Short mmCIF file of C-alpha atoms in Angstrom, two decimals:
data_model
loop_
_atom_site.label_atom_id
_atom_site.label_comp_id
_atom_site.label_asym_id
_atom_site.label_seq_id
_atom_site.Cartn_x
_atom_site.Cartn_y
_atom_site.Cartn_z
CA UNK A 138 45.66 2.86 23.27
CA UNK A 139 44.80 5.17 20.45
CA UNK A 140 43.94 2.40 18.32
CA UNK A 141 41.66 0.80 21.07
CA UNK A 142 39.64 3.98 21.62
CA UNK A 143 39.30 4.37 18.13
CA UNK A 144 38.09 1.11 17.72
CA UNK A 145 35.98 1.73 20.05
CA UNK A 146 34.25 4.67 19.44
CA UNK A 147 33.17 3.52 15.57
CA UNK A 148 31.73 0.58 17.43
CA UNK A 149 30.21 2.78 19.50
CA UNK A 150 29.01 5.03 16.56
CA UNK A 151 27.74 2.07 14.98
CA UNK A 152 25.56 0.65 17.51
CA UNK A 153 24.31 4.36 18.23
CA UNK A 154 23.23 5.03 14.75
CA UNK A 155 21.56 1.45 14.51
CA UNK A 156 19.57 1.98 17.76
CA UNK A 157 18.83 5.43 16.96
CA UNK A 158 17.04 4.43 12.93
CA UNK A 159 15.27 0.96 14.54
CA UNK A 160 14.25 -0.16 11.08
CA UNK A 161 13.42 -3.14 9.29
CA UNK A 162 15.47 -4.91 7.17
CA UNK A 163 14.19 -8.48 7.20
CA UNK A 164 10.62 -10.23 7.54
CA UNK A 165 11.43 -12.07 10.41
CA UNK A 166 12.59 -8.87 12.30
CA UNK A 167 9.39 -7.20 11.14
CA UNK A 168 7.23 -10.39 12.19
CA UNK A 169 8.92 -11.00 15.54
CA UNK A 170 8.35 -7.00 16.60
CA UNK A 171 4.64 -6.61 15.50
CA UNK A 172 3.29 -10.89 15.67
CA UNK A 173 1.96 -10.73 12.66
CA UNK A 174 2.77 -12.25 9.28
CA UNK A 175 5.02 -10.73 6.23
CA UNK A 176 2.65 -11.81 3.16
CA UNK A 177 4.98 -10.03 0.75
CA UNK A 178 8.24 -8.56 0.46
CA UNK A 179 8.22 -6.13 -2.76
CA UNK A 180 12.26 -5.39 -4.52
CA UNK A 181 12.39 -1.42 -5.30
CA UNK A 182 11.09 -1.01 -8.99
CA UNK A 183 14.15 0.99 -10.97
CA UNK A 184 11.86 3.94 -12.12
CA UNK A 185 11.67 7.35 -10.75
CA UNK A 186 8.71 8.24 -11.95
CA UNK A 187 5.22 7.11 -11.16
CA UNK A 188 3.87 6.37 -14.46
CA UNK A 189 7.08 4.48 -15.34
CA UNK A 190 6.63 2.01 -12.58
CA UNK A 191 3.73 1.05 -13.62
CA UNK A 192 5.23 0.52 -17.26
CA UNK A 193 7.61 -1.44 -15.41
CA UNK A 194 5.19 -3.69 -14.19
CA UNK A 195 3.22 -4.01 -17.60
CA UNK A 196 5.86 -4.99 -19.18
CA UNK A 197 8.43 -6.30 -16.96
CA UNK A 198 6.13 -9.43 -16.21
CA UNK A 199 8.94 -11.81 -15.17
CA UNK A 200 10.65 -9.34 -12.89
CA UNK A 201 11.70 -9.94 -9.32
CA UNK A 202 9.06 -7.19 -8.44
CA UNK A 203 5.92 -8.52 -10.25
CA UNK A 204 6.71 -12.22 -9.29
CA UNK A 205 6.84 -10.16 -5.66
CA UNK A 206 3.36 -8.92 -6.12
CA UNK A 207 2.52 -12.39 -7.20
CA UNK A 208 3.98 -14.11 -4.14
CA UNK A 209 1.19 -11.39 -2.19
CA UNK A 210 -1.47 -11.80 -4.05
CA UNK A 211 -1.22 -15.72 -3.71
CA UNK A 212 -0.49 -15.09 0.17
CA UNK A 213 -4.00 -12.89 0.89
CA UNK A 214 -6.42 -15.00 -1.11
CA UNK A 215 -4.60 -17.92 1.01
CA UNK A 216 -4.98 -15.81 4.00
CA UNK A 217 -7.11 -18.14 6.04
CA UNK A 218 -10.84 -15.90 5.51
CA UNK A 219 -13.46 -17.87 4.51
CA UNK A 220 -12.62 -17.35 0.15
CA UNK A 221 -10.80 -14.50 -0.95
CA UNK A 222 -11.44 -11.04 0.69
CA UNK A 223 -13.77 -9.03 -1.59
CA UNK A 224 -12.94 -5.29 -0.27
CA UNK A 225 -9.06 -5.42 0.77
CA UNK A 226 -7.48 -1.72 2.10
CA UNK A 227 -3.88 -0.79 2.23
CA UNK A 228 -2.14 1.82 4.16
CA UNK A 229 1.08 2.18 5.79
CA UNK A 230 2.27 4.51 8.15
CA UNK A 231 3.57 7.65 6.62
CA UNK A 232 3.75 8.97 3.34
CA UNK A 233 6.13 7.36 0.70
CA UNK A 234 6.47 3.63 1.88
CA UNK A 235 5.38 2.57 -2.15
CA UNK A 236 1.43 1.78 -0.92
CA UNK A 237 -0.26 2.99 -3.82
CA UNK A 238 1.96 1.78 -6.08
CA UNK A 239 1.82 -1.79 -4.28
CA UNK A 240 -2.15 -1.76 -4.51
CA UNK A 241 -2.22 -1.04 -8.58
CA UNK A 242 0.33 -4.10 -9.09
CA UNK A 243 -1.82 -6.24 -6.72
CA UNK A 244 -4.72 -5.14 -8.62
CA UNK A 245 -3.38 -5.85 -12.00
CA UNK A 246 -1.97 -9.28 -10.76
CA UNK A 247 -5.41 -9.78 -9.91
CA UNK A 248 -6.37 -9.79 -12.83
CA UNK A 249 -4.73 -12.59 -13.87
CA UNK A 250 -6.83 -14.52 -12.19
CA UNK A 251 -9.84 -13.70 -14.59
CA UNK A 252 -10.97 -11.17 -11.63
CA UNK A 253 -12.61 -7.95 -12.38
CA UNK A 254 -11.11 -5.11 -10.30
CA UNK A 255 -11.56 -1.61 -9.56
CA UNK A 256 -9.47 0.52 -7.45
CA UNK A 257 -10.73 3.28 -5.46
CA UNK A 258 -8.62 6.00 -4.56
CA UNK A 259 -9.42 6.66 -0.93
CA UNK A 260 -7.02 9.31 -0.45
CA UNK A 261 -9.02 12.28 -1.18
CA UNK A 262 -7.19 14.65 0.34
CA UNK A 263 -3.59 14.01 -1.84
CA UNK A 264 -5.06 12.27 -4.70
CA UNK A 265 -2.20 11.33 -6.65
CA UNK A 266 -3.43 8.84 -8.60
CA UNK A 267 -3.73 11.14 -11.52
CA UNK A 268 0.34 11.54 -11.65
CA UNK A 269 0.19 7.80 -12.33
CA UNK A 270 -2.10 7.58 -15.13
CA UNK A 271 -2.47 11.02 -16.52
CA UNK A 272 -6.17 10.57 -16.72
CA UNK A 273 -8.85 13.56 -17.42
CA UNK A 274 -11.74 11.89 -16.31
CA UNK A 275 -14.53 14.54 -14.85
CA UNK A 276 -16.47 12.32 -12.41
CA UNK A 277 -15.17 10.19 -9.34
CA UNK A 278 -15.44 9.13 -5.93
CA UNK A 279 -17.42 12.66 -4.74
CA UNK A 280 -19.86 12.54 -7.95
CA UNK A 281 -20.99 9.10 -7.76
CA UNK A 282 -21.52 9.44 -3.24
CA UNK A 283 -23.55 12.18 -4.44
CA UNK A 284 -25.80 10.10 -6.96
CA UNK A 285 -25.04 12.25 -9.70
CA UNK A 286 -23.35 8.97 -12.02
CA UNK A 287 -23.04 5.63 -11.15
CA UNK A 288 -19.83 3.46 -10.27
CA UNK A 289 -19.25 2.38 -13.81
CA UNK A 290 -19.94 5.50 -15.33
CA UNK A 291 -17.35 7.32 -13.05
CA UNK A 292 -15.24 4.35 -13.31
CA UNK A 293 -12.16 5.06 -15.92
CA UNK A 294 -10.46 1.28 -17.42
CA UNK A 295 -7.02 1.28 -17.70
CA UNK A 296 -6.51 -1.28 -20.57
CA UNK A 297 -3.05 -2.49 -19.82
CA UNK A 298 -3.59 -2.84 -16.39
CA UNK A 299 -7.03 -4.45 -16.77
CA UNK A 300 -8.34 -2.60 -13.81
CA UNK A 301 -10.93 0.15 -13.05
CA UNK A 302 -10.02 2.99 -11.32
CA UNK A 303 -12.16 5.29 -9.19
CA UNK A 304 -10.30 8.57 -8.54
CA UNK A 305 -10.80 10.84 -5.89
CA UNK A 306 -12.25 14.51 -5.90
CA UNK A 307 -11.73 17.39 -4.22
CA UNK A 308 -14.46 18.26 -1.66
CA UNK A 309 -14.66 20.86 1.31
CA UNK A 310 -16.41 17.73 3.69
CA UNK A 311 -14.11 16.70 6.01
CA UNK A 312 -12.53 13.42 4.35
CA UNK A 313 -13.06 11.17 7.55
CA UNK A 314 -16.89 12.30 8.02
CA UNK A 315 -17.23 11.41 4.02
CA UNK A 316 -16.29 7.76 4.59
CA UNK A 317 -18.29 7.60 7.57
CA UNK A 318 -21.36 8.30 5.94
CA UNK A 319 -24.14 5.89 4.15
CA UNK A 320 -23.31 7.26 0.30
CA UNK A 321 -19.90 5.27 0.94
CA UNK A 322 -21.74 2.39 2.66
CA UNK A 323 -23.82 2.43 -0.18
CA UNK A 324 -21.17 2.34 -2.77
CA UNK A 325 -18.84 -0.07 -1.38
CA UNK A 326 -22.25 -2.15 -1.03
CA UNK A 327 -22.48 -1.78 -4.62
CA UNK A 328 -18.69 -2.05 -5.98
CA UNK A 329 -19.02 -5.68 -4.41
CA UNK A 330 -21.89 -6.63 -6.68
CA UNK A 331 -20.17 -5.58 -9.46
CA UNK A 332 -16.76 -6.49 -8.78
CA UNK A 333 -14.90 -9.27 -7.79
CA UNK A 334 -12.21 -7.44 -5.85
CA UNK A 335 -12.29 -3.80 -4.38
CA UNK A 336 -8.76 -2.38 -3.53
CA UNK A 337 -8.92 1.20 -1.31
CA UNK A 338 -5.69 2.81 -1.25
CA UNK A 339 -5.85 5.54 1.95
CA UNK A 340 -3.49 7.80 3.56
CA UNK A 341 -1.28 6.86 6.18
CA UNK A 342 -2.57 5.90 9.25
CA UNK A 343 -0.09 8.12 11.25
CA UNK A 344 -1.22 11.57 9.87
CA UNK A 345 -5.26 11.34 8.97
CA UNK A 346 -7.88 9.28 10.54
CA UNK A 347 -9.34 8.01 7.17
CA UNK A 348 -8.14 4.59 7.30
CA UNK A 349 -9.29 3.79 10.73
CA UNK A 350 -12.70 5.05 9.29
CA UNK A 351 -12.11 2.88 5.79
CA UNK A 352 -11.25 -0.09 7.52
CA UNK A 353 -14.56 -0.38 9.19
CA UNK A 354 -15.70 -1.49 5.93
CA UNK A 355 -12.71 -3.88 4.54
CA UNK A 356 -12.44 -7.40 4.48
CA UNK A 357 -8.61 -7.14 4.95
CA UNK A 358 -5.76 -4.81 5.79
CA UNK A 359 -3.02 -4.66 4.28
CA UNK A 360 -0.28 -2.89 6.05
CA UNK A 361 3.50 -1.35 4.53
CA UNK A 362 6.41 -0.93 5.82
CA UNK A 363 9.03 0.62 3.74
CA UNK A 364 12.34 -1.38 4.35
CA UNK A 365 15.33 0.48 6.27
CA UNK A 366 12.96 3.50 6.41
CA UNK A 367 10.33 3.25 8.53
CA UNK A 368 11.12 3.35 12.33
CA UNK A 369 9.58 0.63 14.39
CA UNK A 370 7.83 2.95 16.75
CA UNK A 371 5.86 4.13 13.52
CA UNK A 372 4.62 0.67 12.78
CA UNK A 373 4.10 -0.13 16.33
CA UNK A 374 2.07 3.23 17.00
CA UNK A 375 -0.07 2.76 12.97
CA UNK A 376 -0.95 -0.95 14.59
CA UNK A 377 -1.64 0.09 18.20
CA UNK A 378 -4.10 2.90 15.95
CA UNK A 379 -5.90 0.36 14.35
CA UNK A 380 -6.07 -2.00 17.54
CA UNK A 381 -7.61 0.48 19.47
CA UNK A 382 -10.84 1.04 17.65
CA UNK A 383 -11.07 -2.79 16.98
CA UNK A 384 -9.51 -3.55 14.00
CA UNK A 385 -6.92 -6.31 12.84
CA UNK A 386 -4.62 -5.76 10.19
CA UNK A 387 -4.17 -9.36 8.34
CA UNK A 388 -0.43 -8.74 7.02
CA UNK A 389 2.06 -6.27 6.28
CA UNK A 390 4.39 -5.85 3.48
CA UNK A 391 8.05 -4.65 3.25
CA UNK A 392 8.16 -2.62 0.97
CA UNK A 393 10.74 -1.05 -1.96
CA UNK A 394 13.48 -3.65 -0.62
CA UNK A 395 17.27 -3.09 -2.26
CA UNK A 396 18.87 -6.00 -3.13
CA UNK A 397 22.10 -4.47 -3.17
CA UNK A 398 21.73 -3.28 0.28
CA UNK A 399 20.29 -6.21 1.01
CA UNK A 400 23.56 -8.16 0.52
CA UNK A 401 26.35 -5.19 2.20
CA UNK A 402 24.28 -5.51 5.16
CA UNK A 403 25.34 -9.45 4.89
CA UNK A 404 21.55 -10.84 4.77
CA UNK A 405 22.58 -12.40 1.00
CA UNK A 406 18.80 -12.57 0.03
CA UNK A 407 18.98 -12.46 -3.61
CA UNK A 408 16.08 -10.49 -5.23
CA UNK A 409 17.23 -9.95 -8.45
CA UNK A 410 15.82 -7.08 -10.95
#
């Protein structure tokens, strides 16, 4: 009888915990709860640091993770739109799901593809895009909305990467009224005569409304969800967000998967490293 109520009660515990975290840990889960499409599924990058992942992804070219990034790339510009989306936004629904890192390996895959890209940091608010590249570059996002420089002379190329990146400044506007207004109408209107592709990496949707506000102006959303992290009533609520003020999102991405994990869970997807 002991034995039986023991028995019992870990089951118990078990299904408790697993009802309680309602994560993600495969793309058909993730697809079947919010109907729409997994275009990539991303293996955690071994680096603790920022700037170190994206040496990682530099250099690690046939890696698990940047073959990943490839399989993404080649699923949104096969996406169904009529050609490739021009302006393409990512968010995810809180902080940490590996967004911003996921939008400068997209962008550098891009590249690839002969492409020229620039990157616009659309989280003005954070802007941590400097802890990635270490950049001291005066004017950005604020400078050139105000007319002061243009987009390629506020622009800073990252050689390895092949991309340009538009950082974000630190203003006292309210960041939701600045992407509402015509200066960022009128830049986006110009960064797609002069680019090819336009990636906007914004805060979570959860927390600011920013990316509601960006997404007015995107051709395509991309949305992450960090896998075995983020509960599905946070990517149910981030969608029903979006939804409600008439956008789509076009495909999400499971993010910073473990393929360790992966296989004591018993899914045996191999991901390799």
């Amino acid at each position: 009888m002991a034995g039986s109520l023991a028995l019992f009660l870990g089951v118990a515990w078990v299904l408790g915990r697993e009802a309680r975290s309602a994560t993600f840990r495969t793309a058909d889960t993730l697809e079947a709860t919010t109907g729409l499409p997994v275009m990539g599924q991303i293996p955690r990058i071994p680096s603790r640091r920022r700037n170190g992942v994206l040496n990682y992804i530099i250099k690690k070219r046939n890696s698990a993770a940047v073959e990943a990034i490839r399989d993404l790339r080649t699923s949104l510009v096969m996406s169904g739109h009529e050609g490739q989306p021009k302006v393409i936004m990512s968010t995810s629904s809180v902080p940490r799901e590996g967004k911003t890192t996921q939008t400068l390996a997209l962008a550098h895959n891009l590249t690839g593809l002969g492409q020229r890209v620039l990157v616009i940091e659309g989280d003005i608010r954070r802007r941590v895009f400097r802890s990635y590249f270490g950049a001291k570059k005066d004017a950005g996002l604020m400078s050139v909305m105000s007319g002061s420089v243009t987009v390629e002379e506020a622009a800073w190329h990252h050689p390895e990467l092949g991309v340009d990146i538009l950082f974000g400044e630190k203003t006292n506007e309210n960041a939701a009224d600045v992407f509402s207004s015509r200066a960022f109408r009128r830049l986006l209107q110009a960064c797609r005569r002069d680019y090819d592709v336009v990636l906007i990496d914004t805060p979570p949707v959860l927390l600011v409304p920013d990316a509601r506000v960006i997404g007015q102006h995107a051709d395509a959303i991309l949305y992450t969800v960090r896998w075995d992290k983020t509960r599905e009533r946070q990517v149910t609520t981030g969608l029903r967000a979006f939804q409600k003020v008439g956008l789509n999102v076009d495909g999400l991405v499971l993010s910073q998967v473990s393929p360790k994990e992966m296989k004591r869970y018993g899914y045996g997807q191999d991901y390799g490293t």
